[in-house]
Amino acid sequence: MSISTVSRVINNTAQVAPEKREAVLNAMKELNFRPNSFAQALVSKRSNCIGVLVGDLCGGPFFAQMMLGIEQVVDRVNKFSIVITGNHDEHRERHAIDTLLQRQCDALILHSMALPDEELAELVKRDTPVVFVNRLVKGAEDRSIWFDNAEGCRVAVRHLVEQGHSRIAFITSDDQSFVDAQQRFAGYRQGLQDAGLPFDESLVVKAYPDEVGGHVAVKELLDRKAEFTAFVGYNDAMAAGAISYLLENGIQVPGQVSAIGFDDIPYVRFIHPKLSTIRYPIEKMGEQAAELAVRLLDNKPVDGLRLKFEPELIERNSVKTR
Amino acid sequence: MSISTVSRVINNTAQVAPEKREAVLNAMKELNFRPNSFAQALVSKRSNCIGVLVGDLCGGPFFAQMMLGIEQVVDRVNKFSIVITGNHDEHRERHAIDTLLQRQCDALILHSMALPDEELAELVKRDTPVVFVNRLVKGAEDRSIWFDNAEGCRVAVRHLVEQGHSRIAFITSDDQSFVDAQQRFAGYRQGLQDAGLPFDESLVVKAYPDEVGGHVAVKELLDRKAEFTAFVGYNDAMAAGAISYLLENGIQVPGQVSAIGFDDIPYVRFIHPKLSTIRYPIEKMGEQAAELAVRLLDNKPVDGLRLKFEPELIERNSVKTR
DNA sequence: CTGTTAGCGCCTTCAT
DNA sequence: ATGAAGGCGCTAACAG
């Protein structure tokens, strides 16, 4: 029997005599045969792989959740994701995208934190579909799945104001080159302005955006003798770290200081006090990004997909209500 | 100029006239040319990919940390990791391994939770190198990077006993089909036995091994009116969830109940009280697994690699000391 | 329904 | 130092 017959049964691409079909299937089992995916990809021009660029896999649960959303749909359409980390670095991100492209990925889902909009927008002109997640890329708005960061911080501040706070600190990232950081900062200022509150530089502290950074930052705030009755954290990790430090130093949360985080990562509802936060629906966003990518590469219509995501305030116990 | 000349400059595989070399390089830039990795892989029989099977990417920081260790070395040797999740399910794990193999991965790093030892041991007989991480596979001891789970729980119990506890509960996973769970349970019993303490069935509760499960489990313990002054958690997540529940219900930790976790995931030093735990050096283990895989596929000597990892007690504030 | 043929894009002898 | 030719394993027409 010829080699094409085999190909036919493997791909179900034409009618084959049931007996031969059986024979092939049996032989495949016996010999433990697996078609060489590279040969397949070479001729079919389809790798069945979707390339994913993420910031990191270990800087918290954030990306992991995004990946979960992505994998769900990639899995559903029987494709594969090959993920690579850019480590928030411009050169590495560029190199990663290059690699993904060279690997003949059928589509790309990019979470770029360091590359400029123009460069990213260029990418969509190529022939492999590209989708951006977690960022609104100018010039590629229809390919961007994004979250309104500024609005998120604004909502957080508003909530605090509603609870009677007027001295609201902002514990943020020391790397303001990321759009996220800039936007959240802008939202904080906007929130203050909305409430007719003055912006006070001495109430903002910057540190590495993780739990330790939160520790460091709030300590700095205390050292400065800044007067504040509440703070909003750049992310939950910083907020958790800050709370931990306050508690250690006998400052009650939310008794003396109210706290509100950002992201709603899973564990913050298990810390004490449970952290109020702004939900960032990252898993859903990953899902939508993947969905968009998949439709793009299948030339299917892309309407009905949500591109912009809105913040939602999650009230738990870290804010003293009045 | 011929196509083989181009190949030669790309791979640096033979001397080429400097001028031609230049010309090729320039043309590559101009045309934005990238060699087709599938064609390369097809002929060279090397994909430069290392396949990784993990339980999940989102069930906590555990796997993410493992991936970090793996990626570090994979990156160093200029290879690629393609990761796939098995979701702790036998069939899915089997299918995942199949896929990885079909993808012509140069080597496999497997974190299998559900497949039996025999099946795993069979894999190493194939021609692509296979390494197991986080599990001691019988028949493939020299390919297993593992952690002494039983000893970990034993150490935990011993520590609690040393602090004067004798009523020590065990909050564990409801899926005892995983080796980890069995081993940790065995360690708990061993620890009791070491101390001459009786094993009391009413002190062990099972639930889904995450924060919510910890909640549920400790509630069950309370509902049973079990008397206990300490517990060891199957993992940090469960311990954190349990503590959260206790605190909510006015039970002081560690005042009335001491707690000890397992894994030492990053966030537990920021919860209140800071969680004492058994460190599981998962990142390092990922690193070693990758190192082993890389050496194997390069036919390099594999000595000097650490295969077995030992538990280490991390004392923080969740255990009342006397 | 089935076998034959022609590549997919690249690397690797083998001559030159 | 360079070009020509063969083949990696597979799929997709094209004939029967």
XYZ file of C-alpha atoms (C1' of nucleotides) in Angstrom:
676
model
C 0.000 0.000 0.000
C 1.247 3.434 -0.844
C 2.393 6.164 1.390
C -0.388 8.473 0.327
C -3.003 6.030 1.479
C -1.447 6.244 4.872
C -1.519 9.987 4.729
C -5.156 9.823 3.796
C -6.202 7.806 6.768
C -4.156 9.909 9.116
C -5.727 13.116 7.922
C -9.092 11.726 7.004
C -8.718 13.558 3.790
C -10.382 11.099 1.441
C -12.210 7.823 1.347
C -10.132 4.768 2.017
C -11.182 1.134 1.920
C -12.181 0.171 5.442
C -9.839 -2.808 5.427
C -6.809 -0.768 4.435
C -7.837 1.857 6.890
C -7.863 -0.722 9.636
C -4.524 -2.063 8.562
C -2.946 1.374 8.692
C -4.401 2.138 12.065
C -3.150 -1.146 13.410
C 0.294 -0.670 12.013
C 0.393 2.761 13.582
C -0.332 1.304 16.968
C 2.169 -1.481 16.556
C 4.997 0.692 15.439
C 4.021 3.481 17.721
C 4.086 5.740 14.749
C 3.672 9.475 14.996
C 3.646 11.713 11.978
C 6.526 14.124 12.014
C 5.015 17.442 12.833
C 7.808 19.361 11.186
C 7.321 17.675 7.875
C 3.641 18.375 8.199
C 4.206 21.971 9.039
C 6.737 22.343 6.285
C 4.369 21.340 3.561
C 1.099 22.578 4.998
C 2.487 25.903 6.136
C 0.627 25.464 9.340
C 2.405 24.807 12.582
C -0.716 24.710 14.700
C 1.221 26.720 17.194
C 0.252 30.022 18.668
C 3.136 32.005 20.009
C 2.672 33.796 23.284
C 4.922 36.457 24.720
C 4.485 37.158 28.412
C 6.320 39.304 30.890
C 7.261 36.485 33.169
C 5.819 33.326 34.533
C 6.807 33.781 38.104
C 6.277 37.368 39.112
C 2.993 36.409 40.649
C -0.164 34.714 39.575
C -1.016 37.370 37.050
C 0.481 35.843 33.938
C -0.354 32.374 35.009
C -4.000 33.336 35.032
C -3.683 34.957 31.668
C -2.127 31.805 30.320
C -5.000 29.836 31.718
C -7.445 31.872 29.683
C -5.308 31.574 26.598
C -4.742 27.868 26.906
C -8.404 27.189 27.284
C -9.227 28.413 23.832
C -6.011 27.286 22.193
C -6.770 23.858 23.513
C -10.322 23.950 22.286
C -9.256 24.565 18.723
C -6.674 21.849 19.008
C -3.704 24.036 18.700
C -0.664 24.569 20.748
C 0.783 27.468 22.578
C 4.448 28.080 22.758
C 5.243 30.650 25.358
C 8.306 32.732 25.792
C 9.115 35.340 28.378
C 10.294 38.820 27.619
C 11.209 39.736 31.161
C 9.949 43.244 30.713
C 12.989 44.056 28.666
C 12.896 45.764 25.330
C 15.626 43.746 23.664
C 14.446 40.465 24.996
C 10.928 41.159 23.920
C 12.069 41.997 20.434
C 14.169 38.873 20.266
C 11.329 36.767 21.586
C 8.948 38.002 18.926
C 11.570 37.276 16.337
C 11.948 33.761 17.565
C 8.227 33.204 17.625
C 7.987 34.434 14.066
C 10.812 32.229 12.940
C 9.093 29.292 14.515
C 6.324 29.801 12.029
C 3.678 30.361 14.617
C 0.267 30.609 13.067
C -0.531 33.614 15.209
C 1.006 35.668 17.980
C -0.421 36.843 21.269
C 1.817 39.483 22.692
C 1.982 40.953 26.099
C 4.640 43.491 25.476
C 5.535 45.839 28.254
C 8.599 47.496 26.876
C 8.259 47.859 23.128
C 6.907 51.123 21.717
C 3.510 51.340 20.076
C 4.923 52.076 16.643
C 7.041 48.958 16.543
C 4.144 46.857 17.721
C 1.774 48.409 15.214
C 4.230 47.514 12.463
C 3.895 43.876 13.337
C 0.264 43.636 12.397
C 1.138 44.459 8.811
C 2.971 41.173 8.419
C 1.139 38.126 7.291
C 0.926 36.299 10.581
C -1.917 37.581 12.736
C -0.884 39.408 15.864
C -2.930 40.257 18.915
C -1.960 42.416 21.863
C -3.143 41.652 25.296
C -3.163 43.902 28.297
C -2.343 46.964 26.321
C -3.982 49.381 23.965
C -1.589 49.704 21.071
C -2.027 52.873 19.068
C -2.462 52.023 15.441
C -3.664 48.552 16.293
C -6.745 49.274 18.335
C -8.669 46.452 16.748
C -6.002 44.021 17.857
C -5.720 45.189 21.429
C -7.361 43.579 24.401
C -6.977 46.077 27.187
C -8.014 47.227 30.589
C -8.792 50.716 31.722
C -6.077 51.084 34.329
C -6.627 54.755 34.968
C -10.299 54.218 35.611
C -9.385 51.461 38.026
C -7.340 53.715 40.266
C -9.923 56.406 39.957
C -12.566 54.034 41.225
C -10.304 52.995 44.081
C -9.716 56.564 45.156
C -13.385 57.414 44.837
C -14.284 54.515 47.085
C -11.837 55.649 49.700
C -13.131 59.204 49.489
C -16.663 57.959 49.916
C -15.576 56.294 53.110
C -14.376 59.608 54.414
C -10.689 59.492 53.565
C -8.880 62.519 52.344
C -5.269 61.642 53.012
C -4.811 58.849 50.507
C -1.342 57.562 49.743
C -0.316 55.794 46.565
C 2.141 52.932 46.778
C 3.366 52.359 43.284
C 5.985 50.792 41.089
C 9.441 52.255 40.821
C 9.463 51.641 37.122
C 7.211 54.240 35.623
C 8.265 53.411 32.103
C 5.496 50.854 31.822
C 2.228 52.138 30.538
C 0.359 50.374 33.304
C 2.229 52.311 35.920
C 1.707 55.610 34.180
C -1.969 55.008 33.700
C -2.588 53.920 37.242
C -0.769 56.947 38.516
C -2.832 59.178 36.261
C -5.977 57.518 37.571
C -4.910 58.192 41.135
C -4.429 61.862 40.416
C -7.668 62.016 38.521
C -9.489 60.426 41.428
C -8.061 63.028 43.773
C -9.055 65.776 41.416
C -12.566 64.413 41.054
C -12.943 64.721 44.776
C -11.422 68.162 44.920
C -8.484 66.837 46.898
C -4.986 68.251 46.433
C -2.217 66.112 45.039
C 0.496 65.715 47.622
C 3.784 64.390 46.365
C 4.785 63.221 49.814
C 1.979 60.679 49.730
C 3.350 58.712 46.821
C 6.109 56.167 47.272
C 7.704 53.920 44.729
C 9.303 50.515 45.087
C 9.624 47.219 43.311
C 6.090 46.066 42.575
C 5.913 42.995 44.765
C 5.289 42.170 48.408
C 8.744 43.190 49.517
C 8.365 46.432 47.641
C 5.136 47.061 49.513
C 7.015 46.555 52.764
C 9.717 48.962 51.765
C 7.354 51.552 50.417
C 5.083 51.796 53.400
C 8.074 51.930 55.687
C 9.300 54.888 53.713
C 5.909 56.517 54.098
C 6.107 56.020 57.840
C 9.666 57.292 57.987
C 8.597 60.408 56.164
C 5.997 60.866 58.847
C 3.484 61.279 56.083
C -0.019 61.537 57.395
C -2.389 59.193 55.673
C -5.426 57.179 56.607
C -5.579 55.061 53.504
C -3.562 53.960 50.546
C -4.126 52.409 47.201
C -1.564 49.910 46.044
C -0.189 49.615 42.549
C -1.083 45.950 42.764
C -2.293 43.454 45.333
C 1.172 42.189 46.045
C 2.396 45.626 47.112
C -0.749 46.200 49.112
C -0.332 42.873 50.874
C 3.279 43.617 51.655
C 2.388 47.037 52.970
C -0.368 45.668 55.170
C 1.982 43.055 56.505
C 4.453 45.757 57.505
C 1.811 47.944 59.107
C 0.467 45.073 61.155
C 3.928 44.150 62.314
C 4.426 47.667 63.531
C 1.235 47.773 65.488
C -0.737 49.828 63.029
C -4.204 48.438 62.593
C -5.650 47.709 59.203
C -8.253 48.876 58.503
C -8.589 50.448 61.950
C -5.949 53.099 61.445
C -5.127 52.678 57.797
C -7.413 51.457 55.062
C -5.979 49.645 52.074
C -7.078 48.862 48.607
C -5.218 46.764 46.088
C -5.326 46.221 42.378
C -5.718 43.054 40.275
C -7.634 40.780 42.625
C -5.116 37.991 42.550
C -6.414 34.811 44.136
C -4.723 34.837 47.477
C -5.745 38.265 48.693
C -9.060 37.072 49.952
C -7.222 34.818 52.320
C -4.991 37.313 53.952
C -6.085 39.140 57.024
C -7.764 41.509 56.627
C -9.199 40.360 53.339
C -8.048 42.826 50.783
C -10.463 45.093 48.974
C -9.276 45.539 45.452
C -9.970 46.434 41.868
C -10.648 43.343 39.835
C -8.573 42.900 36.745
C -10.228 40.162 34.698
C -6.992 38.903 33.289
C -8.079 35.351 32.645
C -11.049 36.524 30.629
C -8.785 38.889 28.766
C -6.407 36.101 27.882
C -9.355 34.143 26.625
C -10.550 36.954 24.420
C -7.086 37.553 23.067
C -6.754 33.924 22.113
C -10.208 33.919 20.621
C -9.327 36.918 18.514
C -6.080 35.340 17.395
C -7.786 32.129 16.446
C -10.479 33.863 14.445
C -7.935 35.998 12.713
C -5.916 33.063 11.554
C -8.990 31.282 10.357
C -10.218 34.376 8.580
C -13.376 34.247 10.567
C -15.360 37.338 11.530
C -14.108 38.980 14.668
C -17.164 40.829 15.812
C -18.731 40.241 19.159
C -15.407 40.139 20.917
C -14.808 42.339 23.866
C -11.673 44.399 23.508
C -11.895 46.828 26.385
C -12.369 45.663 29.944
C -13.644 47.748 32.815
C -12.521 47.762 36.425
C -14.775 46.469 39.136
C -14.450 47.294 42.795
C -14.325 44.289 45.088
C -15.145 45.242 48.635
C -13.671 43.108 51.349
C -12.386 44.060 54.751
C -9.360 46.228 54.303
C -11.239 49.476 54.060
C -12.894 50.936 57.113
C -16.445 51.816 56.157
C -18.305 54.534 57.860
C 25.458 32.621 -5.620
C 24.113 29.245 -4.652
C 21.741 28.310 -1.969
C 24.307 26.218 -0.178
C 26.556 29.187 0.272
C 23.759 30.906 2.066
C 23.269 27.893 4.248
C 26.942 27.953 5.059
C 26.993 31.499 6.278
C 23.844 31.028 8.292
C 25.220 28.044 10.094
C 28.839 29.026 10.057
C 29.520 25.569 8.826
C 32.364 26.260 6.440
C 34.598 28.999 5.156
C 32.962 31.508 2.866
C 34.545 34.418 1.076
C 34.173 37.460 3.314
C 32.541 39.451 0.532
C 29.902 36.844 -0.177
C 29.383 36.458 3.490
C 28.684 40.147 3.799
C 26.359 40.060 0.870
C 24.332 37.259 2.354
C 24.110 38.920 5.719
C 22.972 42.140 4.141
C 20.388 40.443 2.022
C 19.089 38.720 5.111
C 18.584 42.023 6.833
C 16.979 43.610 3.804
C 14.536 40.849 3.176
C 13.971 40.197 6.802
C 14.775 36.625 6.132
C 14.393 33.938 8.753
C 15.315 30.354 8.079
C 12.319 28.099 8.338
C 12.780 26.261 11.555
C 10.660 23.354 10.436
C 12.749 22.698 7.406
C 15.808 22.908 9.612
C 14.368 20.548 12.121
C 13.218 18.183 9.425
C 16.634 17.665 8.006
C 18.767 18.089 11.076
C 16.554 16.023 13.344
C 16.935 18.630 15.997
C 14.085 20.845 17.014
C 15.955 22.684 19.738
C 12.846 22.314 21.784
C 12.542 20.792 25.188
C 9.077 19.583 26.008
C 7.773 20.208 29.485
C 4.739 18.636 31.047
C 3.385 20.361 34.125
C 0.335 19.859 36.244
C -1.072 23.287 35.666
C 0.100 26.803 35.325
C -2.438 28.425 37.529
C -2.988 26.291 40.586
C -0.622 28.453 42.496
C 2.914 29.673 42.143
C 4.364 26.218 42.421
C 4.684 25.324 38.767
C 5.483 28.819 37.782
C 8.536 28.647 39.994
C 9.501 25.310 38.577
C 9.222 26.735 35.098
C 11.460 29.579 36.126
C 14.192 27.153 37.060
C 13.722 25.199 33.877
C 13.657 28.195 31.602
C 16.842 29.528 33.074
C 18.884 26.634 31.841
C 16.940 26.034 28.660
C 17.589 29.622 27.811
C 21.242 29.366 28.605
C 21.781 26.584 26.130
C 19.802 28.477 23.548
C 16.967 26.114 23.349
C 13.290 26.445 23.702
C 10.762 25.050 26.042
C 7.339 24.106 24.930
C 5.086 23.522 27.856
C 1.879 21.666 28.061
C -0.407 21.048 30.983
C -1.676 17.676 32.035
C -4.196 18.927 34.544
C -3.432 16.094 36.904
C -5.357 13.760 34.689
C -4.064 10.432 33.516
C -5.420 10.579 29.998
C -4.465 14.133 29.441
C -0.982 13.508 30.694
C -0.583 10.590 28.368
C -1.867 12.601 25.474
C 0.380 15.502 26.342
C 3.464 13.315 26.358
C 2.401 11.919 23.037
C 2.079 15.349 21.580
C 5.421 16.401 22.928
C 7.006 13.354 21.394
C 5.331 13.954 18.082
C 6.626 17.466 18.129
C 10.086 15.992 17.969
C 11.212 17.540 21.188
C 14.883 16.951 21.789
C 14.182 16.002 25.365
C 11.284 15.832 27.784
C 10.927 17.099 31.326
C 7.900 15.523 32.865
C 6.025 16.394 35.949
C 3.545 13.606 35.883
C 1.146 13.271 38.741
C -1.204 10.664 37.466
C 0.703 8.198 35.337
C 1.990 5.002 36.946
C 5.671 4.379 37.462
C 5.810 1.526 34.979
C 4.483 3.575 32.119
C 6.862 6.374 32.939
C 9.805 4.042 33.228
C 8.996 2.699 29.766
C 9.482 6.147 28.328
C 13.144 6.335 29.145
C 13.807 3.404 26.867
C 12.885 5.448 23.833
C 15.468 7.460 22.048
C 14.493 10.898 23.249
C 15.877 11.641 26.698
C 13.302 11.919 29.436
C 13.647 13.409 32.896
C 11.133 13.318 35.730
C 10.792 16.166 38.089
C 9.113 16.195 41.436
C 8.774 12.485 41.576
C 10.885 9.430 42.181
C 10.011 7.058 39.385
C 10.792 3.448 40.126
C 12.904 2.008 37.374
C 14.124 5.458 36.391
C 15.842 6.580 39.570
C 18.684 8.151 37.667
C 16.230 10.309 35.784
C 14.229 11.477 38.747
C 14.612 14.784 40.501
C 12.618 14.415 43.672
C 11.833 15.702 47.080
C 11.435 13.732 50.265
C 7.812 14.527 50.986
C 7.415 12.095 53.811
C 10.419 13.484 55.604
C 8.967 16.952 55.168
C 5.799 16.158 57.055
C 7.774 14.264 59.610
C 9.892 17.308 60.272
C 6.781 19.441 60.534
C 5.213 17.160 63.088
C 8.425 16.898 65.038
C 8.667 20.654 65.238
C 5.133 20.895 66.541
C 5.803 18.185 69.090
C 8.898 19.976 70.252
C 6.743 23.015 70.900
C 4.563 20.973 73.172
C 1.747 19.953 70.875
C 0.237 16.532 71.019
C -3.101 17.043 69.308
C -1.896 17.710 65.775
C -4.383 17.724 62.921
C -3.547 17.075 59.303
C -5.339 19.080 56.645
C -4.741 17.285 53.429
C -5.792 16.808 49.841
C -8.940 14.938 48.986
C -7.179 13.231 46.133
C -4.938 10.660 47.700
C -4.146 9.055 44.379
C -1.185 11.377 43.943
C 2.047 10.137 45.319
C 2.729 13.464 46.965
C -0.397 13.167 49.015
C 0.324 9.610 50.026
C 3.865 10.390 51.003
C 2.977 13.431 53.016
C 0.327 11.506 54.815
C 2.785 8.742 55.559
C 5.202 11.343 56.881
C 2.557 12.739 59.174
C 1.883 9.311 60.637
C 5.552 8.605 60.941
C 6.068 11.865 62.763
C 3.341 10.955 65.210
C 4.847 7.551 65.726
C 8.307 8.973 66.269
C 6.879 11.009 69.100
C 4.940 8.127 70.542
C 1.674 9.860 69.731
C -1.403 7.900 68.673
C -2.839 8.308 65.228
C -6.335 9.707 65.497
C -8.438 9.477 62.377
C -10.692 12.291 63.530
C -7.796 14.690 63.252
C -7.351 14.324 59.540
C -9.571 16.172 57.083
C -9.444 16.198 53.336
C -10.459 18.838 50.834
C -9.420 20.354 47.574
C -5.795 21.406 48.011
C -6.145 25.159 47.732
C -7.125 28.052 49.963
C -10.809 27.350 49.728
C -10.165 23.738 50.568
C -8.283 24.856 53.654
C -11.323 26.859 54.678
C -13.621 23.937 54.181
C -11.354 21.478 55.888
C -10.755 23.400 59.059
C -14.443 24.144 59.306
C -15.086 20.443 59.171
C -12.558 19.932 61.921
C -14.351 22.503 64.040
C -17.741 21.010 63.250
C -16.475 17.648 64.373
C -15.498 19.277 67.617
C -12.112 17.742 67.154
C -9.668 18.880 69.768
C -6.437 20.081 68.317
C -3.876 22.719 69.160
C -1.984 22.599 65.896
C -2.220 21.405 62.363
C 0.042 20.752 59.451
C -1.278 21.648 56.055
C -0.856 19.596 52.924
C 0.426 22.760 51.314
C 0.726 26.452 52.114
C -2.441 27.316 50.274
C -4.536 25.029 52.439
C -2.792 26.245 55.546
C -3.433 29.854 54.587
C -7.078 29.153 53.906
C -7.434 27.347 57.196
C -5.807 30.179 59.128
C -8.049 32.651 57.401
C -11.095 30.689 58.530
C -9.873 30.322 62.088
C -9.174 34.019 62.387
C -12.590 34.863 61.046
C -14.119 32.727 63.700
C -12.248 34.306 66.507
C -9.737 31.559 66.984
C -6.271 32.939 67.451
C -3.340 31.769 65.412
C -0.944 30.851 66.800
C -2.469 31.687 70.180
C -4.964 28.868 70.230
C -3.964 26.931 67.161
C -0.519 26.655 65.647
C -0.127 26.108 61.939
C 2.547 24.861 59.651
C 2.416 24.746 55.890
C 4.291 23.016 53.135
C 6.095 24.342 50.052
C 7.076 27.839 51.141
C 5.342 29.597 48.314
C 6.270 33.265 48.096
C 3.260 34.957 49.573
C 3.046 33.090 52.853
C 5.558 35.302 54.509
C 3.225 38.195 53.953
C 0.129 36.809 55.480
C -0.612 37.340 59.111
C 0.661 35.504 61.005
C 3.600 34.724 58.768
C 3.379 31.077 57.991
C 5.952 28.614 59.223
C 6.466 26.003 56.582
C 8.565 23.295 55.017
C 10.581 24.636 52.155
C 10.241 22.846 48.881
C 13.060 24.058 46.630
C 11.053 23.708 43.489
C 12.875 26.280 41.415
C 16.192 24.630 42.080
C 14.655 21.291 41.254
C 13.399 22.596 37.940
C 16.863 23.841 37.236
C 18.447 20.492 37.967
C 15.894 18.670 35.880
C 16.581 20.900 32.925
C 20.299 20.555 33.449
C 19.979 16.796 33.443
C 17.847 16.848 30.316
C 20.292 19.066 28.509
C 23.275 16.942 29.406
C 21.457 13.830 28.399
C 20.638 15.103 24.958
C 24.181 16.284 24.452
C 25.561 12.984 25.662
C 27.488 14.790 28.304
C 28.326 13.256 31.662
C 25.572 13.660 34.205
C 27.474 13.379 37.417
C 27.481 16.073 40.014
C 23.785 16.690 39.667
C 21.602 16.625 42.705
C 18.673 14.280 42.305
C 17.206 14.149 45.777
C 16.205 17.256 47.679
C 15.668 17.510 51.408
C 13.056 19.445 53.323
C 14.003 22.421 55.399
C 11.927 23.882 58.195
C 11.250 27.592 57.898
C 10.187 29.062 61.211
C 7.997 32.102 61.101
C 5.161 33.137 63.336
C 2.373 30.667 62.947
C 3.611 28.252 65.555
C 3.436 29.162 69.213
C 6.825 28.483 70.696
C 7.247 27.644 74.280
C -10.585 4.278 -4.184
C -5.428 4.187 -4.932
C -0.596 4.880 -6.566
C 2.629 8.227 -8.713
C 4.763 12.537 -8.762
C 6.252 16.891 -7.347
C 7.637 19.828 -4.170
C 7.741 22.353 1.077
C 12.914 24.862 2.701
C 16.812 23.405 4.317
C 21.406 20.827 5.147
C 24.993 17.786 3.538
C 27.884 15.004 0.944
C 30.324 15.060 -3.367
C 32.546 17.065 -6.960
C 34.820 20.856 -8.770
C 35.746 28.157 -1.559
C 31.613 26.960 -4.153
C 27.759 24.674 -6.836
C 24.838 20.548 -7.872
C 22.205 16.948 -6.324
C 19.812 14.119 -3.069
C 16.793 13.609 0.624
C 14.503 14.724 5.505
C 8.775 13.042 6.051
C 4.874 14.584 4.531
C 0.748 16.506 1.619
C -1.585 17.638 -2.610
C -2.710 17.423 -7.124
C -2.971 14.231 -10.979
C -3.922 10.135 -13.206
C -5.764 5.999 -13.419
